[in-house]
Coordinates of C-alpha atoms in Angstrom, one line a residue:
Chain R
X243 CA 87.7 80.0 96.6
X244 CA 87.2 83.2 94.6
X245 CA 84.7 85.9 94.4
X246 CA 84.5 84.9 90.8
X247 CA 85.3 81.1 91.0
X248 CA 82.0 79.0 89.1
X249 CA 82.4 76.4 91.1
X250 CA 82.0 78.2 94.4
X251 CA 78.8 80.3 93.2
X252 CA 77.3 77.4 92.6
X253 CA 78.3 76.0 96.0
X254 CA 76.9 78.6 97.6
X255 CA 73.2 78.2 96.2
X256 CA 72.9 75.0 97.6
X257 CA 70.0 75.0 100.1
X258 CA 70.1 74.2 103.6
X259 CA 67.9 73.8 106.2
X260 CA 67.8 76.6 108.7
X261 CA 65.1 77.7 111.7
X262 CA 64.3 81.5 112.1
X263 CA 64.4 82.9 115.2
X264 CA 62.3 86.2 115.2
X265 CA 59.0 86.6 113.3
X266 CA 60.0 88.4 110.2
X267 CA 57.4 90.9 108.9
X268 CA 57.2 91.1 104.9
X269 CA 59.8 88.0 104.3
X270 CA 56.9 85.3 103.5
X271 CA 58.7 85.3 99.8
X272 CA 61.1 83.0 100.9
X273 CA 58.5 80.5 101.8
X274 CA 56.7 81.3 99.1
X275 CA 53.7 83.6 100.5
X276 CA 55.0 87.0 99.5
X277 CA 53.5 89.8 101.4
X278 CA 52.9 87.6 104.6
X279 CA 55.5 87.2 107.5
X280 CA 57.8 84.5 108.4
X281 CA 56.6 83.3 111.5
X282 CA 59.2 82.9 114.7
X283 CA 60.8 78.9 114.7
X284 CA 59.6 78.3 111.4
X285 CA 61.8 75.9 109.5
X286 CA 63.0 76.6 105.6
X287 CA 65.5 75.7 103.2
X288 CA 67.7 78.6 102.4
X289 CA 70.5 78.8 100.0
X290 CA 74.0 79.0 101.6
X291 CA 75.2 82.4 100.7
X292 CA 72.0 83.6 102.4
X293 CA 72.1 81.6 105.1
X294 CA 75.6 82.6 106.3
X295 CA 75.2 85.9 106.5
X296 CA 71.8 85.6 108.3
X297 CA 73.2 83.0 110.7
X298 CA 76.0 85.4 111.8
X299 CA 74.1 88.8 111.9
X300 CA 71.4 89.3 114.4
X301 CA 68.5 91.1 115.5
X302 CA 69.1 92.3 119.1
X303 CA 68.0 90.9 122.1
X304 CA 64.7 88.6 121.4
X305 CA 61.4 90.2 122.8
X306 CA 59.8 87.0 124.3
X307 CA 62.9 87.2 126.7
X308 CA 63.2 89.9 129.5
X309 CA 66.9 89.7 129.9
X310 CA 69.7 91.0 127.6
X311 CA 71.7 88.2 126.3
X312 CA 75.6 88.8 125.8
X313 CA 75.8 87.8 122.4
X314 CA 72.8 89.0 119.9
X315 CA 70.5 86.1 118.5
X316 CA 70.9 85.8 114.8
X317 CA 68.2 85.6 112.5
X318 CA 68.3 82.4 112.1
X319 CA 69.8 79.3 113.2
X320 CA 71.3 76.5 110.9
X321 CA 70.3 72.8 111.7
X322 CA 72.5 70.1 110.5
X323 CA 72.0 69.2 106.5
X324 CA 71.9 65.4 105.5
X325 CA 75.2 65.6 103.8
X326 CA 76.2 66.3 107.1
X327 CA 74.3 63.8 109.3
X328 CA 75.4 61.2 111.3
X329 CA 74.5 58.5 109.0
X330 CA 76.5 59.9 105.9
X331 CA 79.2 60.0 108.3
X332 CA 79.0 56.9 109.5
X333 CA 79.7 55.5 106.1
X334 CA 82.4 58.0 105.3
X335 CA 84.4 56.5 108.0
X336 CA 83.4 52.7 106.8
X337 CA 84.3 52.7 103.2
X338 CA 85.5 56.2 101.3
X339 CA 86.1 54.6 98.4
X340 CA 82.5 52.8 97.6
X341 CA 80.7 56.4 99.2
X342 CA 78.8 57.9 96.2
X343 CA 80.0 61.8 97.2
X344 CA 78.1 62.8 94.0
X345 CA 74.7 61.5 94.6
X346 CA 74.7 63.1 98.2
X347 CA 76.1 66.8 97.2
X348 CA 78.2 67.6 93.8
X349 CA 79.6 70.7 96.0
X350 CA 80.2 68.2 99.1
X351 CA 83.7 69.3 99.5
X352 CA 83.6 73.0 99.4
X353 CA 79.7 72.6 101.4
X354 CA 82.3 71.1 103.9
X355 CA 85.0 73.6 104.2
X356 CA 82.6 76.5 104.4
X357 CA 80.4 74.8 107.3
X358 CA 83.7 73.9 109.2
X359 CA 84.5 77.3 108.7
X360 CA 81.5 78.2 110.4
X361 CA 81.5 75.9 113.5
X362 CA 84.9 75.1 113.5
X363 CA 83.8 71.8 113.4
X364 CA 87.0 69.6 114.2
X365 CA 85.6 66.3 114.1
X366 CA 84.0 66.8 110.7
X367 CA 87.3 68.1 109.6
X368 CA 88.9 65.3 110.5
X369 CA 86.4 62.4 108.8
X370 CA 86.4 64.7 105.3
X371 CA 90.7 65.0 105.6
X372 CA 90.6 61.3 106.1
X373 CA 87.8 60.3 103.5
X374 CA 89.3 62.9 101.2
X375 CA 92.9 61.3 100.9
X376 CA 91.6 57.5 101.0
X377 CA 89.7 58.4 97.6
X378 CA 92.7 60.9 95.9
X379 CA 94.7 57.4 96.0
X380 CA 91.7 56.1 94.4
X381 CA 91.8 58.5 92.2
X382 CA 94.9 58.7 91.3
X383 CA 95.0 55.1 90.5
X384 CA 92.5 55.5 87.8
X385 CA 93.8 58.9 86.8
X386 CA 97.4 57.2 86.2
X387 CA 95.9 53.7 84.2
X388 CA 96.0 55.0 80.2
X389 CA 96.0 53.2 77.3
X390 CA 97.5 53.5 73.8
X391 CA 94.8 52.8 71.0
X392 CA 96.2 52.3 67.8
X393 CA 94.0 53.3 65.0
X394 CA 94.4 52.8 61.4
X395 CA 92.1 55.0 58.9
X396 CA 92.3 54.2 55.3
X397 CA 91.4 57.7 54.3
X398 CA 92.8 57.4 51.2
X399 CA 93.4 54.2 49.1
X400 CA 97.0 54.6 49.2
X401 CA 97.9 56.7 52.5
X402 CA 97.4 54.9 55.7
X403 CA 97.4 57.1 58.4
X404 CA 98.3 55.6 61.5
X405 CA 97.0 57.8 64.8
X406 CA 97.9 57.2 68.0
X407 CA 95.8 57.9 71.2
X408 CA 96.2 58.2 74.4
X409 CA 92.7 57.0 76.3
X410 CA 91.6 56.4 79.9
X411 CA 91.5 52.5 80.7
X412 CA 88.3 53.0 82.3
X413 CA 86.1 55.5 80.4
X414 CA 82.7 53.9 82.3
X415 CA 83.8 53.0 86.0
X416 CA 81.4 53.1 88.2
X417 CA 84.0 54.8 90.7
X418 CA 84.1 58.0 88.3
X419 CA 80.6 58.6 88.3
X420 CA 80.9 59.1 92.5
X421 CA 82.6 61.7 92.4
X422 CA 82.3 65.1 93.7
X423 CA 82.9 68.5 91.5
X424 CA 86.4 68.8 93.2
X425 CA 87.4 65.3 92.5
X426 CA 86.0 65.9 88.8
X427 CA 88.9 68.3 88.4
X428 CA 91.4 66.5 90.5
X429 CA 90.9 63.6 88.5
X430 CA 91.0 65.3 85.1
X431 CA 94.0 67.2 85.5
X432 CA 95.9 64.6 86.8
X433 CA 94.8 62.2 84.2
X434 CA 95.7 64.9 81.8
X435 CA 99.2 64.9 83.4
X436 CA 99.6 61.3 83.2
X437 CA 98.8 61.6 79.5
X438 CA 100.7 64.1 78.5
X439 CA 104.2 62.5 80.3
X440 CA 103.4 58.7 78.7
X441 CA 102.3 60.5 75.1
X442 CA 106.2 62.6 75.2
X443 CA 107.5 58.6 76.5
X444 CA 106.3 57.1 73.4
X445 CA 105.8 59.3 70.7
X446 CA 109.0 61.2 69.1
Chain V
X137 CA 94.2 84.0 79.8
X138 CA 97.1 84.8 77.5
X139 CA 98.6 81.2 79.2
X140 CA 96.2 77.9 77.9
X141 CA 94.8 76.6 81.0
X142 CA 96.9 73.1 80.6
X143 CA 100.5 75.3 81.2
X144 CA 99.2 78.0 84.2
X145 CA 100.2 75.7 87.0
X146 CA 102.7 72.8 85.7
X147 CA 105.4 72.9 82.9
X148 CA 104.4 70.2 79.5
X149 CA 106.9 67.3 79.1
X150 CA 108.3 69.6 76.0
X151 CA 109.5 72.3 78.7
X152 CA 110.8 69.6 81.0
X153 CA 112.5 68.4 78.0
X154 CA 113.6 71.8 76.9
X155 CA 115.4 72.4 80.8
X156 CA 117.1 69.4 80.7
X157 CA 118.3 70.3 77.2
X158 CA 120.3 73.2 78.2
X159 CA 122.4 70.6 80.4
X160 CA 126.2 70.0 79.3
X161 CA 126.8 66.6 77.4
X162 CA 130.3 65.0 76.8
X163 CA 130.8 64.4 72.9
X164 CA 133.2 63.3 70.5
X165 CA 133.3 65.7 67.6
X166 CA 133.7 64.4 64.3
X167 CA 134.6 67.7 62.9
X168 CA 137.9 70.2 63.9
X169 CA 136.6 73.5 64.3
X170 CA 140.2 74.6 66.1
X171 CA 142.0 77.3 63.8
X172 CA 145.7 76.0 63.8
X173 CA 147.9 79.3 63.9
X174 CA 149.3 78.2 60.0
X175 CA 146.5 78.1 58.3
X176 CA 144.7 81.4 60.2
X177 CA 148.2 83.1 59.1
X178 CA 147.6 82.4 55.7
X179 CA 143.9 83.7 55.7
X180 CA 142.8 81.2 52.9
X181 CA 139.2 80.6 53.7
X182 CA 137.3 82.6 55.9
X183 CA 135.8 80.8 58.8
X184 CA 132.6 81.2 61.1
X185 CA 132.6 80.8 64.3
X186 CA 129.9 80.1 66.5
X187 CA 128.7 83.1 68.4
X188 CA 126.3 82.0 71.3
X189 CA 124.8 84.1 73.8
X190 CA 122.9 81.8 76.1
X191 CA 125.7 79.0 76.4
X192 CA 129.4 79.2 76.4
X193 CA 130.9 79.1 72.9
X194 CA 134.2 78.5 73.9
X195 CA 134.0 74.8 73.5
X196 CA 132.5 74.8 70.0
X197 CA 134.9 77.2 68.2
X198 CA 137.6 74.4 69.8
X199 CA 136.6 71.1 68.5
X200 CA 139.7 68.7 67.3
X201 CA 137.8 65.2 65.6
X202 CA 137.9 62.3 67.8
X203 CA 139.3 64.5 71.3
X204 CA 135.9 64.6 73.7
X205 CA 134.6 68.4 74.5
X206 CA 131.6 69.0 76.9
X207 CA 128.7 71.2 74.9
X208 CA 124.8 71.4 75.4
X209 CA 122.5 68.9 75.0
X210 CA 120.7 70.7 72.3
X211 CA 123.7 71.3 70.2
X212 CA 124.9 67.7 71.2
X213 CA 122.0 66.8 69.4
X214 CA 121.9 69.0 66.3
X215 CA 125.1 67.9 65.7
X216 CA 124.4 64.3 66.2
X217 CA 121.5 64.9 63.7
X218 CA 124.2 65.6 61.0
X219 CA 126.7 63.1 62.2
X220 CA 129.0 65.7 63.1
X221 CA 130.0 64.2 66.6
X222 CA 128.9 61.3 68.5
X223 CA 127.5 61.2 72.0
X224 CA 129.1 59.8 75.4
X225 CA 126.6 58.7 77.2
X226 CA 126.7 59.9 81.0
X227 CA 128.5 57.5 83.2
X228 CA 124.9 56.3 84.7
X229 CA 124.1 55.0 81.4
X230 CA 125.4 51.8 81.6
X231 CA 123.9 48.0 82.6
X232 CA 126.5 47.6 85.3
X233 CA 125.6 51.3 87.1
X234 CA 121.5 50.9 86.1
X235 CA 122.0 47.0 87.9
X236 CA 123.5 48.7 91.1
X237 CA 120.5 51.5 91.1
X238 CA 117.9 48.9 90.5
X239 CA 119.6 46.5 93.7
X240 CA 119.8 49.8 95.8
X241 CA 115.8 50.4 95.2
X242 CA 115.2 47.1 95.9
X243 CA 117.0 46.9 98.8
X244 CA 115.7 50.5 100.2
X245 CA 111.7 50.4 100.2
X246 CA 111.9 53.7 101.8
X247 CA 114.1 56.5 99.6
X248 CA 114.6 56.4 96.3
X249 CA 118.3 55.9 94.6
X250 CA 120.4 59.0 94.0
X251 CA 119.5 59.7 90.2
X252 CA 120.6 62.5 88.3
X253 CA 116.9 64.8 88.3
X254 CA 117.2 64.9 84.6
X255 CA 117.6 61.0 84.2
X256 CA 114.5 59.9 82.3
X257 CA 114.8 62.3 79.9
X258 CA 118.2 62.3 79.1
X259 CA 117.8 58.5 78.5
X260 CA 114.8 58.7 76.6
X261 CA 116.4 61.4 74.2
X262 CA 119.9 59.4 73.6
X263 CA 117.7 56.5 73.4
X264 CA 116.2 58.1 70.3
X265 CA 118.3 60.1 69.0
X266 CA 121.7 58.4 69.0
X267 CA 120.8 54.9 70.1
X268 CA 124.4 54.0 67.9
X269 CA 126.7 55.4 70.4
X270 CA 125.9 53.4 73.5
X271 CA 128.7 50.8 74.2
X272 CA 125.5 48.0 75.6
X273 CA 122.5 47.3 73.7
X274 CA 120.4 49.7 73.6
X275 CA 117.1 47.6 74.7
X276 CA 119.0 46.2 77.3
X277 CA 119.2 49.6 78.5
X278 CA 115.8 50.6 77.7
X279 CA 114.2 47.5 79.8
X280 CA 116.5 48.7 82.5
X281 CA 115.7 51.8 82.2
X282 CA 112.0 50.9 82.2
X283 CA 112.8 49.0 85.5
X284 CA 113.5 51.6 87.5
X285 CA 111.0 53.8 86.4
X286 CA 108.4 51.2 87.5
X287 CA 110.0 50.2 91.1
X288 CA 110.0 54.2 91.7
X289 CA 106.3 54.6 90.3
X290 CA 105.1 52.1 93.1
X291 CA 107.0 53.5 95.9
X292 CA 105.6 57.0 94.5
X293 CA 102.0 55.3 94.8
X294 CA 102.9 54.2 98.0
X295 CA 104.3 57.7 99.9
X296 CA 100.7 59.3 98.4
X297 CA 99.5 57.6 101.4
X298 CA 101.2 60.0 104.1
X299 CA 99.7 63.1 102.0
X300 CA 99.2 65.8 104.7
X301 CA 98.4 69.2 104.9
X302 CA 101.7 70.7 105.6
X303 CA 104.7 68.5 103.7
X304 CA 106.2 65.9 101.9
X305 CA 110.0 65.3 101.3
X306 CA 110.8 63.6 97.9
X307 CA 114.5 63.1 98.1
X308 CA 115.7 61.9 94.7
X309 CA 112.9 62.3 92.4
X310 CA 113.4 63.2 89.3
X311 CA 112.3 66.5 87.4
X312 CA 109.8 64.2 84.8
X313 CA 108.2 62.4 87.8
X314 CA 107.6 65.2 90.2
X315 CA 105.9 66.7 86.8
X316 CA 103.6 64.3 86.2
X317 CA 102.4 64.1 89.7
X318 CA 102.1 67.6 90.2
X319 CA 98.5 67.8 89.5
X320 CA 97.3 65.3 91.5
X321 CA 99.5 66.4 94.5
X322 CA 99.3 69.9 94.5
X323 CA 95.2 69.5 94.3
X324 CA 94.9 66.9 97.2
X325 CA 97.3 68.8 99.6
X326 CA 95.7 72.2 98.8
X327 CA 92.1 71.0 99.5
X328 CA 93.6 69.0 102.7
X329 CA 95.2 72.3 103.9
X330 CA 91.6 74.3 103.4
X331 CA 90.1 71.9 105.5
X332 CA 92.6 71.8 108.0
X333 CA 92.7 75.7 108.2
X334 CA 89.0 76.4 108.4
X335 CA 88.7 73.6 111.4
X336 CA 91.8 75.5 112.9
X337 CA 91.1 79.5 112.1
X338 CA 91.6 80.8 115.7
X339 CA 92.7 77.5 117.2
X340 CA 96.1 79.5 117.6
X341 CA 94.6 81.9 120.3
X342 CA 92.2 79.1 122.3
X343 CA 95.1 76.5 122.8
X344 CA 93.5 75.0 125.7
X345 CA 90.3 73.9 123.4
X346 CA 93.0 71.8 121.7
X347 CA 94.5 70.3 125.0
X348 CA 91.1 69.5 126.0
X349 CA 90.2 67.9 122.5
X350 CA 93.5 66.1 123.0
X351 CA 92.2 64.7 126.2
X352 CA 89.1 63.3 125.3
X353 CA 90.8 61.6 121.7

């Protein structure tokens, strides 16, 4: 995950839900009142890369409370997104293969590395490492399934050119249109591979 | 980048083929490049030798017609191309040593036989380019050939299952089939080890976390 990697800038604009906790004077923008405050336990969507840093950094000790606390309060505090809930979970550990990853986040697997990262979040980590490899043999079986089409083209009366390609077997699976961004690019570069090895097997 | 995206992480079948190319290949030569001591005495004709720099040239300045020589695969070829020598296939390359691979993967669901890691290319290159010099038929071979590359595929399909963030041992596989997989390895392990390492970024310091997760598993 790069500073300049596409994929993970637009990973990290994804929203999520998160709760402030201080009232923050001159803010109101990012609820969309500009020039008012954001009020203390107010809840908003915020994109990740914002909501990172704010859940990390903090504000000092909170005024309502009389005590110091040992660690500082941040800003604000992240609640759980739905492409983290229980219920997308819950069928992650059912079925992998028939979970449609795309329609719930097309980031979901870097969304899920960076919010492990940030809770350390072991029991997550182990439902995506076990979700993630059940559909990578999935993948891979559709990846590896390519067919020869033959064409003939009578561009000119007397040449025939014959040309040989090398297609997927199943251009419109409804598996392929589940997938995540990752699994996008796993799938297309081992397809590609797959190609190019049975293309060298048969042609020359 | 100066490097097309498709060759920055993985080699093309052409480079694999291109490796295996600069192996040594038994050949019988159907030409005498050997100087006999009369004839360079008399200095009739003056002869070239070969001059080679990235192979040994020893063996090509010394070829006697019909007595077998060891050379490169590429000049094997270029020569077989001319019909200047014919080519020994490896010892392998045979029905009777393919049948005894094919019973030993049969028999062994778990490893996967003791090829040579250049063996599919070096039989699909003889295959096409001197298919007149094996002693069996050639498509016998071939649908051997094509017999063992499908029992190893599914017992490749079947070790993806243990995929893991750390390893994988793949005794025996050959330089064409660990290409092809690459990809598809390389990306599921890598994004397995991110996920792995982020749940586990201080988990080296807190070790009793871990015994108490442990516990309650």
């Amino acid at each position: 995950m790069g500073y300049f990697d596409i994929e993970d800038v637009l990973a990290d604009s994804v929203e999520v839900p998160c709760k402030f906790q201080f009232k923050m004077p001159g803010l109101g923008y990012l609820e969309g009142n500009p020039g008012r405050a954001i009020e203390k336990n107010s809840k908003l969507n915020l994109p990740l890369w914002l909501a990172r840093i704010l859940a990390i950094v903090g504000g000092g000790s909170d005024e309502d409370t009389e005590y110091e606390p040992e660690e500082p309060i941040p800003f604000v505090e992240l609640l759980k997104p739905d492409f983290f809930a229980t219920k997308f979970i819950n069928s992650a550990k059912a079925s992998p293969e028939s979970l449609d990853v795309h329609s719930v986040n097309a980031y979901f697997y870097s969304l899920a590395v960076k919010w492990i990262t940030l809770f350390e979040d072991k029991e997550l980590a182990s439902v995506v490492s076990e979700m993630l490899l059940a559909r990578a043999l999935e993948i891979n079986n559709h990846a590896g399934s390519v067919n020869i089409v033959t064409s003939t083209t009578t561009t000119d009366s007397r040449l025939e050119s014959h040309s040989v390609h090398f297609e997927s077997a199943n251009k419109n699976s409804q598996f392929l249109m589940t997938l995540d961004q990752f699994e996008k690019d796993l799938h297309r570069h081992a397809h590609d591979s797959y190609k190019q090895t049975k293309r060298w097997m048969v042609e020359r | 980048m100066s490097l097309p995206d498709c060759l920055r992480h993985t080699f093309s079948p052409e480079e694999i083929q291109f490796i295996v190319e600069n192996e040594l290949i038994k050949i019988f030569p159907r030409i005498t490049t050997r100087q006999n001591i009369r004839s360079r005495n008399a200095g009739q004709r003056p002869n070239v030798k070969c001059q080679l720099i990235t192979t040994n040239d020893h063996n090509v300045n010394n070829m006697v017609a019909m007595q077998s020589t060891e050379v490169a695969l590429w000049l094997a070829l270029l020569l077989k191309q001319q019909k200047k020598c014919s080519i020994v296939a490896p010892q392998w390359l045979t029905i009777k040593e393919l049948e005894s691979l094919i019973q030993f993967e049969k028999a062994n669901s778990d490893r996967f036989s003791a090829m040579p890691w250049n063996w599919l290319v070096v039989a699909q290159l003889l295959f096409k380019r001197a298919p007149d010099d094996f002693h069996d038929p050639v498509h016998a071979l071939r649908g051997k050939i094509q017999d063992l590359r499908e029992i190893r595929q599914v017992k490749v399909l079947k070790g993806l299952r243990h995929l893991n963030e750390s390893h994988l041992q793949l005794d025996n596989l050959s330089l064409l089939e660990i290409n092809e997989l690459r990809p598809s390895i390389i990306g599921i392990m890598d994004k397995l080890r991110q996920i792995h390492s982020a749940a586990h970024a201080s988990g080296n310091s807190n070790t009793d976390d871990q015994q108490a997760e442990i516990a309650d598993y």
